[in-house]
Amino acid sequence: MMTTTTKRRMMTRMNSCLLEVVSPVAQVP
């Protein structure tokens, strides 16, 4: 069973990884 803080930390980590992968692609015209 995961705590809310752990779940939130994993979500933020996933979001940061997605942003790092997507943002360079999105900036390409």
GROMACS .gro file of N, CA and C in nm:
model
   87
    1MET      N    1   0.085  -0.120   0.000
    1MET     CA    2   0.000   0.000   0.000
    1MET      C    3   0.088   0.124   0.000
    2MET      N    4   0.060   0.213  -0.093
    2MET     CA    5   0.143   0.333  -0.108
    2MET      C    6   0.079   0.451  -0.038
    3THR      N    7   0.161   0.536   0.020
    3THR     CA    8   0.109   0.657   0.084
    3THR      C    9   0.086   0.764  -0.022
    4THR      N   10   0.008   0.866   0.012
    4THR     CA   11  -0.021   0.971  -0.084
    4THR      C   12   0.105   1.047  -0.122
    5THR      N   13   0.195   1.066  -0.026
    5THR     CA   14   0.318   1.141  -0.055
    5THR      C   15   0.404   1.063  -0.154
    6THR      N   16   0.413   0.933  -0.136
    6THR     CA   17   0.493   0.851  -0.228
    6THR      C   18   0.431   0.854  -0.367
    7LYS      N   19   0.299   0.841  -0.371
    7LYS     CA   20   0.230   0.842  -0.501
    7LYS      C   21   0.250   0.975  -0.571
    8ARG      N   22   0.237   1.085  -0.492
    8ARG     CA   23   0.254   1.218  -0.551
    8ARG      C   24   0.397   1.235  -0.602
    9ARG      N   25   0.494   1.182  -0.528
    9ARG     CA   26   0.634   1.195  -0.569
    9ARG      C   27   0.658   1.119  -0.700
   10MET      N   28   0.597   1.002  -0.712
   10MET     CA   29   0.613   0.925  -0.836
   10MET      C   30   0.546   0.997  -0.953
   11MET      N   31   0.432   1.059  -0.927
   11MET     CA   32   0.362   1.132  -1.033
   11MET      C   33   0.446   1.249  -1.081
   12THR      N   34   0.506   1.324  -0.987
   12THR     CA   35   0.587   1.439  -1.026
   12THR      C   36   0.710   1.392  -1.104
   13ARG      N   37   0.765   1.277  -1.064
   13ARG     CA   38   0.882   1.225  -1.135
   13ARG      C   39   0.844   1.185  -1.277
   14MET      N   40   0.729   1.122  -1.293
   14MET     CA   41   0.683   1.083  -1.426
   14MET      C   42   0.657   1.207  -1.510
   15ASN      N   43   0.594   1.307  -1.450
   15ASN     CA   44   0.564   1.429  -1.523
   15ASN      C   45   0.692   1.498  -1.569
   16SER      N   46   0.792   1.504  -1.483
   16SER     CA   47   0.918   1.569  -1.519
   16SER      C   48   0.986   1.495  -1.634
   17CYS      N   49   0.981   1.361  -1.629
   17CYS     CA   50   1.042   1.282  -1.737
   17CYS      C   51   0.968   1.307  -1.867
   18LEU      N   52   0.835   1.311  -1.862
   18LEU     CA   53   0.756   1.336  -1.983
   18LEU      C   54   0.788   1.474  -2.038
   19LEU      N   55   0.800   1.573  -1.950
   19LEU     CA   56   0.829   1.708  -1.995
   19LEU      C   57   0.967   1.714  -2.061
   20GLU      N   58   1.064   1.643  -2.003
   20GLU     CA   59   1.199   1.644  -2.060
   20GLU      C   60   1.199   1.581  -2.199
   21VAL      N   61   1.114   1.480  -2.220
   21VAL     CA   62   1.111   1.411  -2.349
   21VAL      C   63   1.029   1.490  -2.451
   22VAL      N   64   0.917   1.548  -2.405
   22VAL     CA   65   0.823   1.611  -2.499
   22VAL      C   66   0.861   1.754  -2.533
   23SER      N   67   0.908   1.831  -2.433
   23SER     CA   68   0.933   1.973  -2.456
   23SER      C   69   1.030   2.000  -2.573
   24PRO      N   70   1.143   1.928  -2.586
   24PRO     CA   71   1.231   1.952  -2.700
   24PRO      C   72   1.161   1.922  -2.832
   25VAL      N   73   1.077   1.820  -2.834
   25VAL     CA   74   1.006   1.785  -2.958
   25VAL      C   75   0.901   1.891  -2.990
   26ALA      N   76   0.834   1.942  -2.886
   26ALA     CA   77   0.730   2.043  -2.907
   26ALA      C   78   0.791   2.175  -2.954
   27GLN      N   79   0.915   2.204  -2.912
   27GLN     CA   80   0.977   2.331  -2.950
   27GLN      C   81   1.024   2.329  -3.096
   28VAL      N   82   1.036   2.211  -3.155
   28VAL     CA   83   1.078   2.203  -3.295
   28VAL      C   84   0.965   2.250  -3.385
   29PRO      N   85   0.989   2.347  -3.471
   29PRO     CA   86   0.884   2.401  -3.558
   29PRO      C   87   0.840   2.300  -3.663
   0.00000   0.00000   0.00000
